[in-house]
Short mmCIF file of C-alpha atoms and ligand atoms in Angstrom, two decimals:
data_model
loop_
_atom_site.label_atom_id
_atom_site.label_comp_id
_atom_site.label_asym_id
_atom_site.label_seq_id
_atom_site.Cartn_x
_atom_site.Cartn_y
_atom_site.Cartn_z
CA UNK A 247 -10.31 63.84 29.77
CA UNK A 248 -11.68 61.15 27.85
CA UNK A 249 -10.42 60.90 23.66
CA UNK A 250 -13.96 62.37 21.71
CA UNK A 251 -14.49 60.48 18.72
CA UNK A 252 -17.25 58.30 16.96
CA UNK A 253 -16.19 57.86 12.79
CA UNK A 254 -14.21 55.01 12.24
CA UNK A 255 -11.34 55.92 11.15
CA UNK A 256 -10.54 57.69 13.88
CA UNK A 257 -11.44 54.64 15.97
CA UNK A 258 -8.44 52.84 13.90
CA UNK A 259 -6.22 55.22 15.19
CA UNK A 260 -7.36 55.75 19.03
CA UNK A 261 -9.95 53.49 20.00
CA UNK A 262 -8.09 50.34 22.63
CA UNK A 263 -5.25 52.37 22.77
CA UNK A 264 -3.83 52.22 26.35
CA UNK A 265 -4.41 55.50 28.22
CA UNK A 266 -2.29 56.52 29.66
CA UNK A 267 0.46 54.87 27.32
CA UNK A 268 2.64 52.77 28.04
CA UNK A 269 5.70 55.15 29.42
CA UNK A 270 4.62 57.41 26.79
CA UNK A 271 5.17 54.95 23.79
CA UNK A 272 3.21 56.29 20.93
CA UNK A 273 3.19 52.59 19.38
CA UNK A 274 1.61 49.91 21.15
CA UNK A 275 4.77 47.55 22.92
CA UNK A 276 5.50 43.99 22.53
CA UNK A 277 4.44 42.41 24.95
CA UNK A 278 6.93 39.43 24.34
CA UNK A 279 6.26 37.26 27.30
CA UNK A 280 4.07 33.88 27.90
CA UNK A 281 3.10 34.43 30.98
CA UNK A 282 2.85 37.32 33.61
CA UNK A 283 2.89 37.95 37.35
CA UNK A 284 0.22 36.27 40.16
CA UNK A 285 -2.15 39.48 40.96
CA UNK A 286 -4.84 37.00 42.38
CA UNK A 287 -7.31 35.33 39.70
CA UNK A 288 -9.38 33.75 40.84
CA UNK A 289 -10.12 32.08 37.37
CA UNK A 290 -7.99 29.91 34.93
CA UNK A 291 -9.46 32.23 32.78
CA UNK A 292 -8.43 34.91 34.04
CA UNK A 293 -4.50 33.83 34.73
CA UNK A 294 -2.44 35.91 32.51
CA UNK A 295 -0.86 33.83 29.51
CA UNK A 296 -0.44 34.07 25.89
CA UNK A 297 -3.18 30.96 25.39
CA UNK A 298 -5.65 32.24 27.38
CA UNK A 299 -5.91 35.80 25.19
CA UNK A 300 -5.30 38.01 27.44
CA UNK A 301 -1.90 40.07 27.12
CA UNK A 302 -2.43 43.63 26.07
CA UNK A 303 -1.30 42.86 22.96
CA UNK A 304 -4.91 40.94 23.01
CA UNK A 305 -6.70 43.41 25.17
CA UNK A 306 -6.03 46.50 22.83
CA UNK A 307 -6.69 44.65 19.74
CA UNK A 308 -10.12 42.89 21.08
CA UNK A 309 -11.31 46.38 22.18
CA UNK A 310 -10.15 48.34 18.97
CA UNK A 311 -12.18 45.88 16.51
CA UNK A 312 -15.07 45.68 18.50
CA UNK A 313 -15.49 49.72 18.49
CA UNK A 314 -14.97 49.47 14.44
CA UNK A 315 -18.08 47.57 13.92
CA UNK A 316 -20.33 49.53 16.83
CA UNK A 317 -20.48 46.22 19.26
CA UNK A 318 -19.55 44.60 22.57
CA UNK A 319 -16.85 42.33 22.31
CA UNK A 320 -14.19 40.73 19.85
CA UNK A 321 -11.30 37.92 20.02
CA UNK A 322 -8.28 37.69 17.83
CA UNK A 323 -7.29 34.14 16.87
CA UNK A 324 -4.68 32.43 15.13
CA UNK A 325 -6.23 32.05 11.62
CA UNK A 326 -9.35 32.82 9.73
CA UNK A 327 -10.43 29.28 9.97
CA UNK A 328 -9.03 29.45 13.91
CA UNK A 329 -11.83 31.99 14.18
CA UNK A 330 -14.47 30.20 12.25
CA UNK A 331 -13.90 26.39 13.84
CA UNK A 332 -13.54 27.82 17.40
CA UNK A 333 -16.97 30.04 16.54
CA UNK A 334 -18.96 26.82 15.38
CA UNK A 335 -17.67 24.59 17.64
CA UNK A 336 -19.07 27.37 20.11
CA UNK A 337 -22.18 27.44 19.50
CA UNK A 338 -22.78 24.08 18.27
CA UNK A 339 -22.66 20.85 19.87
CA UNK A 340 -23.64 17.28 19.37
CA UNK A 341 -27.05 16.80 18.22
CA UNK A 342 -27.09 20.93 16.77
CA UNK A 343 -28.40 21.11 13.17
CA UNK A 344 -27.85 24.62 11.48
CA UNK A 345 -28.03 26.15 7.83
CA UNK A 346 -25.29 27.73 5.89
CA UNK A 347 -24.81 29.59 2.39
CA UNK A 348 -24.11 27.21 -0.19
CA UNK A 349 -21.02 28.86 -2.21
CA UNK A 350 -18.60 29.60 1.09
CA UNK A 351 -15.00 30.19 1.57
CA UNK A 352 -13.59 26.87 0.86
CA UNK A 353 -11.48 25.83 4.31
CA UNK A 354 -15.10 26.95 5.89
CA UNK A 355 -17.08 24.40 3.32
CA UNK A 356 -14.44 21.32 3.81
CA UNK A 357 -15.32 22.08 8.05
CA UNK A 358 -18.44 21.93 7.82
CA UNK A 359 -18.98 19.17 5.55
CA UNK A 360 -15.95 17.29 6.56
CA UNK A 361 -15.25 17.78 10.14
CA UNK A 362 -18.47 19.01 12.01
CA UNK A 363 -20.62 15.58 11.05
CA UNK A 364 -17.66 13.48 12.86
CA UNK A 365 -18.91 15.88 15.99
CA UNK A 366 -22.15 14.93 15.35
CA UNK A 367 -23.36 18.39 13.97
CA UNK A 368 -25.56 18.50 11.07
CA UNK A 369 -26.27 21.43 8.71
CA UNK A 370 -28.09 21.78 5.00
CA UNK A 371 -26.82 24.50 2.72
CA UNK A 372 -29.40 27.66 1.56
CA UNK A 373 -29.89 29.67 -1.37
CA UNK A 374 -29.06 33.06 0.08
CA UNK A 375 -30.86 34.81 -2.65
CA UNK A 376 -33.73 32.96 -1.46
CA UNK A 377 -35.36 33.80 1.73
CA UNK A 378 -38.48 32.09 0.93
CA UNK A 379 -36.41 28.36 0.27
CA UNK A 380 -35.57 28.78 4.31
CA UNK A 381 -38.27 27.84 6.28
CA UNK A 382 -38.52 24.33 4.86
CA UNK A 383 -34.61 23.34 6.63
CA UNK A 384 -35.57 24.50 9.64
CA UNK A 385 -35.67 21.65 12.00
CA UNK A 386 -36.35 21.55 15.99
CA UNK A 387 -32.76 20.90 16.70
CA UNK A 388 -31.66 24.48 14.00
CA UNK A 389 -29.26 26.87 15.92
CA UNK A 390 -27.46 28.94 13.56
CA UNK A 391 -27.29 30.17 10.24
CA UNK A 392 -23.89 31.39 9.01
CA UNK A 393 -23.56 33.36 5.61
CA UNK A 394 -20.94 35.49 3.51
CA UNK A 395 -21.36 39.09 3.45
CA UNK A 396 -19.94 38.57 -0.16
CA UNK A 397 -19.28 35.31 -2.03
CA UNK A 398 -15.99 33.99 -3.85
CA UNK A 399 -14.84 34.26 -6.21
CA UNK A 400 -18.30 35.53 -7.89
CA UNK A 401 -19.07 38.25 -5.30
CA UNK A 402 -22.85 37.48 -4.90
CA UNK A 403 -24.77 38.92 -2.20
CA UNK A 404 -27.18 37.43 -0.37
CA UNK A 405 -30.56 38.79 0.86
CA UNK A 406 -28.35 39.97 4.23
CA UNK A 407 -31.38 41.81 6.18
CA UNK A 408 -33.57 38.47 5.56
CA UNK A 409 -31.08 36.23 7.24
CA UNK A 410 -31.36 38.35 10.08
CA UNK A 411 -35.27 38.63 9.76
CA UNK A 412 -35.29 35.32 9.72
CA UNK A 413 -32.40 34.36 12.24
CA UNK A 414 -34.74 36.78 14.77
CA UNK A 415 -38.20 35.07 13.83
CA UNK A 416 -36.54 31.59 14.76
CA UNK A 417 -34.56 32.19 17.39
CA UNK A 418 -30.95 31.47 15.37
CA UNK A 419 -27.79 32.56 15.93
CA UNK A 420 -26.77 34.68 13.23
CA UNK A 421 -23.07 34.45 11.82
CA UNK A 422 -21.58 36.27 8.93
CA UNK A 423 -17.86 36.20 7.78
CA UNK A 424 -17.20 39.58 6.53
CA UNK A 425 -13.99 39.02 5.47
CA UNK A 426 -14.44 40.30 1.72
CA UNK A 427 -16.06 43.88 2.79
CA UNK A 428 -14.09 44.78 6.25
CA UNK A 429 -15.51 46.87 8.82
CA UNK A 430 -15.13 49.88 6.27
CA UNK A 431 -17.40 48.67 4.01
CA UNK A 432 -19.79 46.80 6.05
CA UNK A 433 -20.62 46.21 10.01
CA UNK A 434 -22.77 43.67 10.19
CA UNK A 435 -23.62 44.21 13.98
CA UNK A 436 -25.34 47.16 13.46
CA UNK A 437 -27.54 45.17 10.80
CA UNK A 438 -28.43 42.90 13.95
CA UNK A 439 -25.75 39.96 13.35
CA UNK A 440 -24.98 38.68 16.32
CA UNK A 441 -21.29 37.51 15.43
CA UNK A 442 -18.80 38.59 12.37
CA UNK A 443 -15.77 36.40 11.39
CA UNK A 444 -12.54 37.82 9.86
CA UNK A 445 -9.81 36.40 8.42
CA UNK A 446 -7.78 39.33 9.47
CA UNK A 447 -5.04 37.61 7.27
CA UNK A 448 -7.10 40.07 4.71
CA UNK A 449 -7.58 43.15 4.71
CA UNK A 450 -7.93 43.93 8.02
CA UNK A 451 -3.74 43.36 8.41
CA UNK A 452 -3.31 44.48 5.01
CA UNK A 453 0.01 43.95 4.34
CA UNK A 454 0.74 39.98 3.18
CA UNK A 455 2.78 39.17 6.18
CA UNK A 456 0.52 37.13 8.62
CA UNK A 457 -2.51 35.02 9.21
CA UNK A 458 -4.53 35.65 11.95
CA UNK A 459 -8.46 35.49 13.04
CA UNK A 460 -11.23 37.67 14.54
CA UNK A 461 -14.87 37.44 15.91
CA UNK A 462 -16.59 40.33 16.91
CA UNK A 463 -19.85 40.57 18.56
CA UNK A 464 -22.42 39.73 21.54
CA UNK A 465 -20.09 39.84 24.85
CA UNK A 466 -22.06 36.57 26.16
CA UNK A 467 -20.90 34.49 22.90
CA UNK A 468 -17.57 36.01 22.92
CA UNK A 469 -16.60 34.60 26.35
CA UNK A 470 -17.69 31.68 25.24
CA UNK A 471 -16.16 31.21 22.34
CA UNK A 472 -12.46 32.77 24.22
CA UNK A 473 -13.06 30.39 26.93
CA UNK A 474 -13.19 27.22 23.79
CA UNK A 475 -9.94 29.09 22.40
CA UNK A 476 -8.20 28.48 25.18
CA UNK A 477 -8.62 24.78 25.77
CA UNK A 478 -8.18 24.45 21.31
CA UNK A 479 -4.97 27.19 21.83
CA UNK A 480 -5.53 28.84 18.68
CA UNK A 481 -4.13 32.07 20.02
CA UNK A 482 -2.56 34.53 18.21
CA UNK A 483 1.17 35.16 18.75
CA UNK A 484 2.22 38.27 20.13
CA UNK A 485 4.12 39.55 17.26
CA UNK A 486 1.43 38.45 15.14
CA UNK A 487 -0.89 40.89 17.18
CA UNK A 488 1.24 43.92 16.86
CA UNK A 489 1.53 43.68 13.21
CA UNK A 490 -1.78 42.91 12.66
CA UNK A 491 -2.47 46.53 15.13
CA UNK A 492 0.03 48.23 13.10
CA UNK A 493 -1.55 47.27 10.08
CA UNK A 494 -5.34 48.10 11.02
CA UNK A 495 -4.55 51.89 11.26
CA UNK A 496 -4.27 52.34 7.72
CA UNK A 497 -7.54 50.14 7.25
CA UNK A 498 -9.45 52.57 6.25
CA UNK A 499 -7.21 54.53 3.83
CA UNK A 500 -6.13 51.49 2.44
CA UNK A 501 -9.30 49.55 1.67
CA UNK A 502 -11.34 52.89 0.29
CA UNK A 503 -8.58 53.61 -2.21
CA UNK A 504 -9.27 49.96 -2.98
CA UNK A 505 -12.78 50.55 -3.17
CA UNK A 506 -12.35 53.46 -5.40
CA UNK A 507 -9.64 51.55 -7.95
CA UNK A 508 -11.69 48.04 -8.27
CA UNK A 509 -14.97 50.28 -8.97
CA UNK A 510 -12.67 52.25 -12.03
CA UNK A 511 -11.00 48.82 -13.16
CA UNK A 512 -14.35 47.07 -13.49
CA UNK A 513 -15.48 49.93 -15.54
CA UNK A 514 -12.95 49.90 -17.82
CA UNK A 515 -13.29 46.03 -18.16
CA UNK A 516 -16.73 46.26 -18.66
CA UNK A 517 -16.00 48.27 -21.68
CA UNK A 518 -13.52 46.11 -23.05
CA UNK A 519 -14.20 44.03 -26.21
CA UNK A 520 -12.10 41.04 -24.88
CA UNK A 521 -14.07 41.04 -21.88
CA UNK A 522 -17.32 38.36 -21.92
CA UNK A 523 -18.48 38.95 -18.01
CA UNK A 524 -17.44 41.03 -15.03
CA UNK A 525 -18.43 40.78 -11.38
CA UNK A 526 -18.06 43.49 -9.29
CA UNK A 527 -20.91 44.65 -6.98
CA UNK A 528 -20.57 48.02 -7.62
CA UNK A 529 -21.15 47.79 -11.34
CA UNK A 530 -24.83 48.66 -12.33
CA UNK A 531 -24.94 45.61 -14.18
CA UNK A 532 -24.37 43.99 -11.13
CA UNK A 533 -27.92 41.88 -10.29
CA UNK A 534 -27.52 42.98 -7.07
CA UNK A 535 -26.82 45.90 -7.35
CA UNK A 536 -29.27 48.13 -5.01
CA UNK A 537 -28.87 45.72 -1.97
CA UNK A 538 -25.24 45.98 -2.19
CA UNK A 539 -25.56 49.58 -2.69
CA UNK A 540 -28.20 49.70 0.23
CA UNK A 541 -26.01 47.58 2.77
CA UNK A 542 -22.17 48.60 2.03
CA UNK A 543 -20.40 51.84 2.31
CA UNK A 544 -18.05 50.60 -0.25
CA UNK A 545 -18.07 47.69 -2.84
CA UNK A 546 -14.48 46.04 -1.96
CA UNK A 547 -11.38 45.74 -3.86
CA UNK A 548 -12.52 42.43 -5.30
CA UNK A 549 -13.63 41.38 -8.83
CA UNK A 550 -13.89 38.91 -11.00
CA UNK A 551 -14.22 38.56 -14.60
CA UNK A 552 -14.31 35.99 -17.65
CA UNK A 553 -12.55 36.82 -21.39
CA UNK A 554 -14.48 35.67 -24.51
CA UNK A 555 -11.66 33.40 -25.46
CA UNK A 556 -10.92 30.15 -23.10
CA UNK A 557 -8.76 28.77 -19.96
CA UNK A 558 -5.56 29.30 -22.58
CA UNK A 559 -6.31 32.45 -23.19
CA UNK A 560 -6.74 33.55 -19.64
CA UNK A 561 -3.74 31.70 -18.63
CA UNK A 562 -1.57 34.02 -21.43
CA UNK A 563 -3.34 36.94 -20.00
CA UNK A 564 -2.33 36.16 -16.78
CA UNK A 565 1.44 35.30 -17.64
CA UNK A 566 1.50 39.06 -19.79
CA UNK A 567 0.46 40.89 -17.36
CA UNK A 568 2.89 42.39 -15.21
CA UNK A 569 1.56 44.13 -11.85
CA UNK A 570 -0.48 41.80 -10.36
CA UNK A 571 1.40 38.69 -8.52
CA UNK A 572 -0.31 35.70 -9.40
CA UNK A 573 -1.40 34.02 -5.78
CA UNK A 574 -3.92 33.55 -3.89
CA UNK A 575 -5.05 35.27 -0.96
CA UNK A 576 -6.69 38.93 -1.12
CA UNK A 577 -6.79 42.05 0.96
CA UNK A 578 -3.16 42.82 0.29
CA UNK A 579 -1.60 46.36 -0.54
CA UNK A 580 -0.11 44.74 -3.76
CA UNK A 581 -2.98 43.38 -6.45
CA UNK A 582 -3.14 39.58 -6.41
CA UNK A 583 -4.62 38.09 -9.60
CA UNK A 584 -5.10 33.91 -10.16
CA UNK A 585 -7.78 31.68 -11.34
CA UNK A 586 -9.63 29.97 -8.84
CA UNK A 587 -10.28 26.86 -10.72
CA UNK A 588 -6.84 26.20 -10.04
CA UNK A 589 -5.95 27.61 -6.49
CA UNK A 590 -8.75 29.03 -4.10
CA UNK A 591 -11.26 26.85 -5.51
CA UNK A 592 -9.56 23.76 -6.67
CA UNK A 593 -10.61 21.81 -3.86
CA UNK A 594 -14.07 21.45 -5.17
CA UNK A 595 -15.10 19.00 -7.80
CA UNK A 596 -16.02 20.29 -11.68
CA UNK A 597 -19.07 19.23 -11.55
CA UNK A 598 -19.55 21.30 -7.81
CA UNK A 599 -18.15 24.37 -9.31
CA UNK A 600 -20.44 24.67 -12.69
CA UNK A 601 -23.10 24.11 -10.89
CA UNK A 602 -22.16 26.94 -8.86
CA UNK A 603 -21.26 29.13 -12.31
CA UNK A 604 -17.34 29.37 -10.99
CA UNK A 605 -16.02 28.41 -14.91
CA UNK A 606 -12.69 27.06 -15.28
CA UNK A 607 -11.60 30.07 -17.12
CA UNK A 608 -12.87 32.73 -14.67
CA UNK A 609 -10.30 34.84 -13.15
CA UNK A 610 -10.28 36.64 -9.79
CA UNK A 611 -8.43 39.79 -9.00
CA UNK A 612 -7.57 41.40 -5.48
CA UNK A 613 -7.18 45.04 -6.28
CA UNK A 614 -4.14 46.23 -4.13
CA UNK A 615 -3.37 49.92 -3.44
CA UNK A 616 -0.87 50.65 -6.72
CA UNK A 617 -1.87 53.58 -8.89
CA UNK A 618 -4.95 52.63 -10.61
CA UNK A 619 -3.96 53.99 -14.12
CA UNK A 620 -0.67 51.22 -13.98
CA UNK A 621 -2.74 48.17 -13.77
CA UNK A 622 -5.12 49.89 -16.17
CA UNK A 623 -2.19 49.92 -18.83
CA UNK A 624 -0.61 47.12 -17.57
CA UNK A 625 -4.45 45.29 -17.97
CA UNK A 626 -5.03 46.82 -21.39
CA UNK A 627 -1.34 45.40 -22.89
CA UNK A 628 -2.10 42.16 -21.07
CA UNK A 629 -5.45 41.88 -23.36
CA UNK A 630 -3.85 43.07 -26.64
CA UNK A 631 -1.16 41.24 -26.55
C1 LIG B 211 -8.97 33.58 3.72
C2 LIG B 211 -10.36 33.46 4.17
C3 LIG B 211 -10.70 32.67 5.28
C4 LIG B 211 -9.65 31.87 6.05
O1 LIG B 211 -8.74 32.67 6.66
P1 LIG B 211 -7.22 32.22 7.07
O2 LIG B 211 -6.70 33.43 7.73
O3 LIG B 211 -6.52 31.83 5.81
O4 LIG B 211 -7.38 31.05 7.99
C5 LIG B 211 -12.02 32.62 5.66
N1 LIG B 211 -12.98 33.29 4.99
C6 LIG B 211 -12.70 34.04 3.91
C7 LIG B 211 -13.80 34.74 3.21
C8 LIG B 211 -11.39 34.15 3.46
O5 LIG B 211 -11.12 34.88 2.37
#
């Protein structure tokens, strides 16, 4: 008889899984090999090889995170940004004009503004607070509209149900990269998206020790975005697939501990006299506080904040405290703190990130899965001191 389940974290555990297992191996094997016996495919496609995404390494991983956000289809790639330039290049093509959020990931901003134009794709960037600003940057030759189910490093969100309104009305392609939130939070399919990006380098592996990729929605796009994989080979590696499996079971217990720390550390920040802003969705104070509350089961480990003092005070808080490692990246089990002026966001000019309100002196933390009272004290000394 068929496994009965339908919550999510019992999906982590079961759903993909091979049944019957492989001779009885509780773990999903290695599959450690490029390329695999003729059984008669008719298809390049559908030859068996490590390129062409289709090991069981692949299989059980594609049909695991498509069950965690309630759709058809998913494809793990070699990167984040494997994920998101194999996705655009996808659905776009010469000629294609779409709209994006202005304040995105910053690999996914330099793409699009450096690399898609030299493929002849244009775009124009939206307020994402601001459904009514759309309509005017539509043109005939709009196919997409891609957005962040939470920006960074300020963790804005963005009027998500009017994106797909309006994706719907004009006959878009809807894309969201739901990186910051994970499945456990948020699942944008069942909000109507058609496609979600991960870079599963987050939290959806958890543990600091790969990078890898995932879309996840409509089977029609899906094949065609696995069949542009294979010709740009942006596959993920074997190895890189079982780790990233291993590390999606604990997904869920992982990122709602997470959930549950960032929402008690913003608190106490909030409260702190050395503290002049904090962004964290799930603070009241939070302007958008309702939609995020409306949309997300869960408000993500991530925060950011600002002290009263300046860039050298934040720096010396930085160096005194003595938990979080100072790097970027997020998503991790251990809490990651730096200051995106000077890492995550440094790519962008001054001018580009005032105007976006991303001060010099505004730090970001990743909240990792340590006991919340440590990097409470640890927090507090690090402001006294
Ligand atoms: C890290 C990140 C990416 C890129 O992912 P890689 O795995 O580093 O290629 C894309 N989007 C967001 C929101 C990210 O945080």
């Amino acid at each position: 008889m068929s496994k009965i389940y339908k919550h999510l974290e019992t999906k982590l555990i079961h759903a993909g899984e091979p049944d019957p297992l492989i001779n009885g191996a509780v773990s999903m094997p290695v599959f450690q090999s490029s390329t695999f016996e003729y059984t008669g495919a008719t298809s390049y496609n559908d030859l068996k090889y490590i390129r062409l995404n289709n090991t069981p390494n692949h299989i059980a991983l594609h049909q695991k995170l498509a069950a965690l956000e309630n759709t058809e289809a998913a494809l793990v790639t070699a990167s984040g940004m494997a994920a998101i330039s194999t996705t655009l290049l996808s659905i776009l093509s010469s000629g294609d004009h779409f709209l994006a959020q202005e304040c995105l990931y910053g690999g996914t901003h330099d793409f699009i503004t450096k690399d898609l134009e030299t493929f002849g794709i244009s775009y124009d960037f939206i307020d994402g607070d601001d459904p009514g600003s759309w309509e005017h940057k539509l043109k005939p030759n709009t196919k997409a509209i891609y957005v962040e189910t939470m920006t960074n490093p300020l963790l804005q969100v963005a009027d998500l149900k009017a994106v797909v309104e309006f994706a719907k009305a004009h006959g878009l392609i809807s894309l969201i990269d739901n990186t910051f939130s994970s499945p456990v939070n948020f699942r944008p399919p069942e909000w109507g998206f058609d496609l979600s990006l991960h870079s599963c380098t987050k939290y959806l592996n958890g543990h600091s020790d790969i990078v890898a990729g995932a879309v996840i929605g409509r089977a029609d796009l899906i094949e065609k975005i696995t069949h542009k994989l294979n010709h740009l080979g942006g596959s993920l590696d074997p190895h890189a697939c079982f780790l990233l499996h291993r590390g999606l079971k604990t997904l869920a217990v992982r990122v709602k501990y997470q959930n549950e720390s960032a929402l008690t550390i913003a608190n106490f920040l909030e409260k702190h006299s050395a503290i002049k802003k904090i962004n964290y969705p799930g603070l009241e104070s939070h302007p958008r506080h309702q939609r995020a509350s409306e949309l997300f089961d869960g408000f993500s480990g991530m925060l950011s904040f600002e002290l009263n003092d300046g860039v050298q005070a934040t720096e010396r808080f930085i160096e005194n405290t003595t938990l979080p490692i100072s790097a970027p990246s997020l998503g991790g089990v251990e809490s990651l703190i730096t200051r995106p002026a000077i890492t995550s966001h440094s790519g962008m000019s001054p001018k580009d990130r005032q105007a976006l309100g991303i001060s010099d002196a505004l730090i970001r933390l990743s909240v990792g899965i340590e006991a919340t009272e440590d990097i409470i004290e640890d927090f507090d000394q690090a402001l006294n001191a």
